[in-house]
Every structure is written in C-alpha cells, then in structure tokens.
Short mmCIF file of N, CA and C in Angstrom, two decimals:
data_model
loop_
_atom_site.label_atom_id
_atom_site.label_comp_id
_atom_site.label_asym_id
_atom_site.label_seq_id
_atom_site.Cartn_x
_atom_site.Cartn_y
_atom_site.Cartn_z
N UNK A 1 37.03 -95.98 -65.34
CA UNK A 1 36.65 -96.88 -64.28
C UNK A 1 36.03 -98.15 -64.82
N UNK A 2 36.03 -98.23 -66.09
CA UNK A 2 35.21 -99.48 -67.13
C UNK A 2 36.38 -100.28 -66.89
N UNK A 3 37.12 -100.21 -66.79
CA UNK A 3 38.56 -101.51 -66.92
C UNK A 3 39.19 -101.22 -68.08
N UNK A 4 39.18 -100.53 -68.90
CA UNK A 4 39.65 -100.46 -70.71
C UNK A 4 40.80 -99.61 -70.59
N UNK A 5 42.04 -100.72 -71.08
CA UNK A 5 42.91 -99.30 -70.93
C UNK A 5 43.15 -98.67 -71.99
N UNK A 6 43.29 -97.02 -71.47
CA UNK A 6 43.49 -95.55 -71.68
C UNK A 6 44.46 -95.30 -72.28
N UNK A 7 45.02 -94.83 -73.82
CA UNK A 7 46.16 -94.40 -74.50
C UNK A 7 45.82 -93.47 -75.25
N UNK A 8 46.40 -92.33 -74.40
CA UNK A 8 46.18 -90.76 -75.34
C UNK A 8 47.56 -90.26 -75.13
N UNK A 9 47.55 -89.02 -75.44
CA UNK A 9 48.66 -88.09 -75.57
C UNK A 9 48.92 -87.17 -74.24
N UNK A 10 49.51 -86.49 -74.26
CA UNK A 10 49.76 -86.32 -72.56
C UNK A 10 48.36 -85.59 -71.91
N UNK A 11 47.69 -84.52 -72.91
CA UNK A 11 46.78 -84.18 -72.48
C UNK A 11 45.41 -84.79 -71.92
N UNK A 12 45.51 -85.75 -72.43
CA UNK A 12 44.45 -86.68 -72.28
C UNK A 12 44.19 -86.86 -70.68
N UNK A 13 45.27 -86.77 -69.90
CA UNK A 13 45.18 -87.61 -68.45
C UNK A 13 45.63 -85.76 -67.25
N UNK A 14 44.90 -84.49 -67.66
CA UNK A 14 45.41 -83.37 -67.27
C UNK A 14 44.07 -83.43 -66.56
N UNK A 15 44.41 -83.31 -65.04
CA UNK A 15 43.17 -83.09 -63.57
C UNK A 15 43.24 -84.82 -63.04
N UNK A 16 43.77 -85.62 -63.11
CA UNK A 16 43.79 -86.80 -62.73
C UNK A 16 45.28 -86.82 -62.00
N UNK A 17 44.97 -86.51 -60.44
CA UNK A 17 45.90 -86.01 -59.59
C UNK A 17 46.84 -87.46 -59.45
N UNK A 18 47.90 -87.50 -59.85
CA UNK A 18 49.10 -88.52 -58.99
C UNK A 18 49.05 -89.40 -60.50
N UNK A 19 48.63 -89.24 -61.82
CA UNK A 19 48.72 -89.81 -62.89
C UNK A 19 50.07 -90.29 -63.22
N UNK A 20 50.34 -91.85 -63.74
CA UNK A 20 52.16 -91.62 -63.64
C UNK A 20 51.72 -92.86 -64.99
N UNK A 21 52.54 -92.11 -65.96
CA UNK A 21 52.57 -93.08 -67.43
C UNK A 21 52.89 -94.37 -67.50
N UNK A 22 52.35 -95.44 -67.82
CA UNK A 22 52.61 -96.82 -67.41
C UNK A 22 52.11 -97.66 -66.38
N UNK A 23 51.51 -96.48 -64.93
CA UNK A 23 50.75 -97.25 -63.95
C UNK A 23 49.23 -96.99 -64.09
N UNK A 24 49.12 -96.09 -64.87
CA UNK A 24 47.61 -95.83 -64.93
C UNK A 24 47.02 -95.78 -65.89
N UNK A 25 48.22 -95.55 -67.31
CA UNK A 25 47.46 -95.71 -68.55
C UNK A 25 48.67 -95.54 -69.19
N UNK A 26 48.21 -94.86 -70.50
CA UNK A 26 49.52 -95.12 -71.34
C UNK A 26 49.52 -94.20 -72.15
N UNK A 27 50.68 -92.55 -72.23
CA UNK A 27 50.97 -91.90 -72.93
C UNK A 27 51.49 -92.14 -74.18
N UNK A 28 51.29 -91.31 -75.15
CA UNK A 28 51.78 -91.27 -76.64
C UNK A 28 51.84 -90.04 -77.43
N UNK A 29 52.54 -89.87 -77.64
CA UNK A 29 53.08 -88.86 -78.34
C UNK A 29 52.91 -88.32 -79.44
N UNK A 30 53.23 -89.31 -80.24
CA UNK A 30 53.39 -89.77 -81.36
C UNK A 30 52.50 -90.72 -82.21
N UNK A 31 52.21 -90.97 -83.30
CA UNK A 31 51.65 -91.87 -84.06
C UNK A 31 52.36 -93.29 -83.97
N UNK A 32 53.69 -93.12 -83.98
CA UNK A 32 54.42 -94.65 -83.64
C UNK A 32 53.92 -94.45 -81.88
N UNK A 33 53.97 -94.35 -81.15
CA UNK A 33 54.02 -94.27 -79.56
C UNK A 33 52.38 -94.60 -79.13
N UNK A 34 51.37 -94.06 -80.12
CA UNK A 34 50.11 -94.73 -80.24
C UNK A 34 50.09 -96.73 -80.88
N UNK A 35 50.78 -96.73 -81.45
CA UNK A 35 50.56 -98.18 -81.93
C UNK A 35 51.40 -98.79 -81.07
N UNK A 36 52.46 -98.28 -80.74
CA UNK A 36 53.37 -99.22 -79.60
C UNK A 36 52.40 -99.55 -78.68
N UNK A 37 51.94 -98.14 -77.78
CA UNK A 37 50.88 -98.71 -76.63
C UNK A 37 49.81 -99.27 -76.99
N UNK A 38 49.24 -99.09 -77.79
CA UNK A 38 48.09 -99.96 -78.37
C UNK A 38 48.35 -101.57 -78.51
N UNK A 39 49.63 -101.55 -78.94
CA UNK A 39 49.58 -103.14 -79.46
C UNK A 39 49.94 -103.98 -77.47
N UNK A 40 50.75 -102.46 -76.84
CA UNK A 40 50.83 -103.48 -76.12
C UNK A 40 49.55 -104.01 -74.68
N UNK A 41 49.36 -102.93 -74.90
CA UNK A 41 47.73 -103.01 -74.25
C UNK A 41 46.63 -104.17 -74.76
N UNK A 42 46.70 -104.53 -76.29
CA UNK A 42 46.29 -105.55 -76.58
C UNK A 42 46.72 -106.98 -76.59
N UNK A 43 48.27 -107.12 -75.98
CA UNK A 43 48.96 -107.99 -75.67
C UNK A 43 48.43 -108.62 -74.49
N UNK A 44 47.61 -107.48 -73.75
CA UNK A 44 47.87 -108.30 -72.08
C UNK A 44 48.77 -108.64 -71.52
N UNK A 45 48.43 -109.16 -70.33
CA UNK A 45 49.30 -109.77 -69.59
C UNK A 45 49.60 -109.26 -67.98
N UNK A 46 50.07 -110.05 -67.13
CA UNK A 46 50.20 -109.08 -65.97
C UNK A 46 50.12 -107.68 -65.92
N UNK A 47 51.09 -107.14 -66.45
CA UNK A 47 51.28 -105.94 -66.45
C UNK A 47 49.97 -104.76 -66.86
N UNK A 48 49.74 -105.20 -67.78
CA UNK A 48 48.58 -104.93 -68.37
C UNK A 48 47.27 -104.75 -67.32
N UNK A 49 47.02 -105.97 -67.13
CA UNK A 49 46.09 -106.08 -65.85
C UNK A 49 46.64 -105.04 -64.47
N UNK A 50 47.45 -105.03 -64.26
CA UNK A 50 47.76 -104.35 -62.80
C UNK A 50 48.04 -102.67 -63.57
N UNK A 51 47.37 -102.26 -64.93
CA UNK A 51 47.66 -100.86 -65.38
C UNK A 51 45.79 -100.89 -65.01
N UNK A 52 45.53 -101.66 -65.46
CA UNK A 52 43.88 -101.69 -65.48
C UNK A 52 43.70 -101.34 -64.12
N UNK A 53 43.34 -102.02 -63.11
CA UNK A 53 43.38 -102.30 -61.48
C UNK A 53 44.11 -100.89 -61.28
N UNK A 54 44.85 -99.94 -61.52
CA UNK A 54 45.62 -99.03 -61.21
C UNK A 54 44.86 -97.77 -61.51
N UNK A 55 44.34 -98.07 -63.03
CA UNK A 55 43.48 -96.73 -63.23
C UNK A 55 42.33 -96.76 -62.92
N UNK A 56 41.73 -98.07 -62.40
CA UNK A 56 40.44 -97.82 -61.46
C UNK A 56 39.96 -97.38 -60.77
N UNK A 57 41.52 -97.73 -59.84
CA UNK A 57 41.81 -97.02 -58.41
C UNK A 57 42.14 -95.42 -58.35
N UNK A 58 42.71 -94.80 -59.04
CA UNK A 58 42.81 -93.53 -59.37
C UNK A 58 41.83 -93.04 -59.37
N UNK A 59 41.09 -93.32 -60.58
CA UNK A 59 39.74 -92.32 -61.20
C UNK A 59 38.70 -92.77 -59.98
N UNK A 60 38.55 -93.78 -59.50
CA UNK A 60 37.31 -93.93 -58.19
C UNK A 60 37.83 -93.15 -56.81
N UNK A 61 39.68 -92.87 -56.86
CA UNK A 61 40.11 -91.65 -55.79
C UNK A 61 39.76 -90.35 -55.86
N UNK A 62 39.71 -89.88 -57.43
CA UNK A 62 39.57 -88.66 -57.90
C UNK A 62 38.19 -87.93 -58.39
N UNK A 63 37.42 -89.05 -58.59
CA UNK A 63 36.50 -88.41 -59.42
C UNK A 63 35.07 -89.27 -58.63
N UNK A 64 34.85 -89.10 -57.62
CA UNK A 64 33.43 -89.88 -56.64
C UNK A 64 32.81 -88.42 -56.64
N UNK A 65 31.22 -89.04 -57.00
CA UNK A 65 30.24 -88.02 -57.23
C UNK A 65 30.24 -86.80 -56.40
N UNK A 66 30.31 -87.63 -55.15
CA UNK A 66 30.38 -86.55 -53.41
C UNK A 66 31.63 -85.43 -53.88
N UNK A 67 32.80 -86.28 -54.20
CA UNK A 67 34.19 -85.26 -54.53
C UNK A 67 33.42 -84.58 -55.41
N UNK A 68 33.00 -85.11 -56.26
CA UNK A 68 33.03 -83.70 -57.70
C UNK A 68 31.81 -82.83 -57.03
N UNK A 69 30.94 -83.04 -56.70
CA UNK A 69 29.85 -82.14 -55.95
C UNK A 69 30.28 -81.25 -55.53
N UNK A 70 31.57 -81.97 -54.38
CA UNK A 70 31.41 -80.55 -53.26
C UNK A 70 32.72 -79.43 -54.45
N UNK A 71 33.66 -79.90 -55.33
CA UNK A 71 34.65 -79.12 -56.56
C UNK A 71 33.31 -77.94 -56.77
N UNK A 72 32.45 -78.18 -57.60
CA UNK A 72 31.61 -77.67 -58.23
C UNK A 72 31.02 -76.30 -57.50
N UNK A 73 30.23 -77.08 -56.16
CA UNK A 73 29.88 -76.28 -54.82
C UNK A 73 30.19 -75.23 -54.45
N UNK A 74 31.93 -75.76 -54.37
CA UNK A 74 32.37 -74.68 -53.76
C UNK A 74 32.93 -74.03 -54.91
N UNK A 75 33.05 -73.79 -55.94
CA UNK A 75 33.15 -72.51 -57.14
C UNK A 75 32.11 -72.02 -57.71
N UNK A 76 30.91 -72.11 -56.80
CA UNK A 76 29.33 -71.54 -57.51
C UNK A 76 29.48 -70.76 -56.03
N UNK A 77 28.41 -69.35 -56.46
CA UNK A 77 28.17 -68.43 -54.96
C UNK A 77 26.76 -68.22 -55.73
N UNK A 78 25.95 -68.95 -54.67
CA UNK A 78 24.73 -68.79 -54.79
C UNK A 78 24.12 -67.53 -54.19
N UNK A 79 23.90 -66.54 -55.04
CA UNK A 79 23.27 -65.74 -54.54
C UNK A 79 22.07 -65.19 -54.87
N UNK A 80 21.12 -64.47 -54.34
CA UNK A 80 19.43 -64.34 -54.31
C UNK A 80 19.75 -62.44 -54.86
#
C-alpha cells in the first residue's frame, strides 16, 4: 500500500484475492524474469503507474484492519 512496486515469484502474492500478474504487481519466475520486471518497473511510465494505483487498491480491498480483525475473530473460540 506504500506505492513500490512488488516483484516476487508466484508465491509471493498467495491470500491477495483477485491478484492478476501485470495489474497488481509483477511475477517472476526466474532469475532472468526477476531482472526483466525489475528493470521494467524501474523504467516507469504509464503503465507502471496504473500497476502502482492497482496494487493499492487491492491490498486497501483485502487487507483493512476491521477485515483482518473480524478473519482472526472468527477462527479464535474464546472460551473460559
């Protein structure tokens, strides 16, 4: 949610519901597939920017304190 875009390997982006490679960040595979997205993430540019703006919007859909509270909540049984 910092604005910085995100390039890991597929695992990297696993519980981040509706995740789609290229609109929200940037998968890699590979050691070449890390420097590809890297360089192009450091390129900028439209695209770039509207990956940023994209994974903002995601992770502030998915992951708001209230949401993760009540996740948590409801898989604890408080009992006395």
């Amino acid at each position: 949610a910092a604005g910085t875009i995100v390039v890991g390997d597929a695992t990297a982006y696993n519980g981040i519901l509706g995740f789609r490679d290229g609109l929200h960040g940037y998968v890699a595979n590979s050691p070449e597939d890390f420097v590809n997205e890297i360089v192009t993430a450091l390129q900028g540019g439209s695209s770039v920017d509207l990956v940023q703006q994209n994974a903002r919007e995601i992770i502030s859909k998915n992951f708001r304190w209230g949401q993760c509270a009540e996740t948590v909540l409801s898989k604890i049984s408080l009992k006395n």
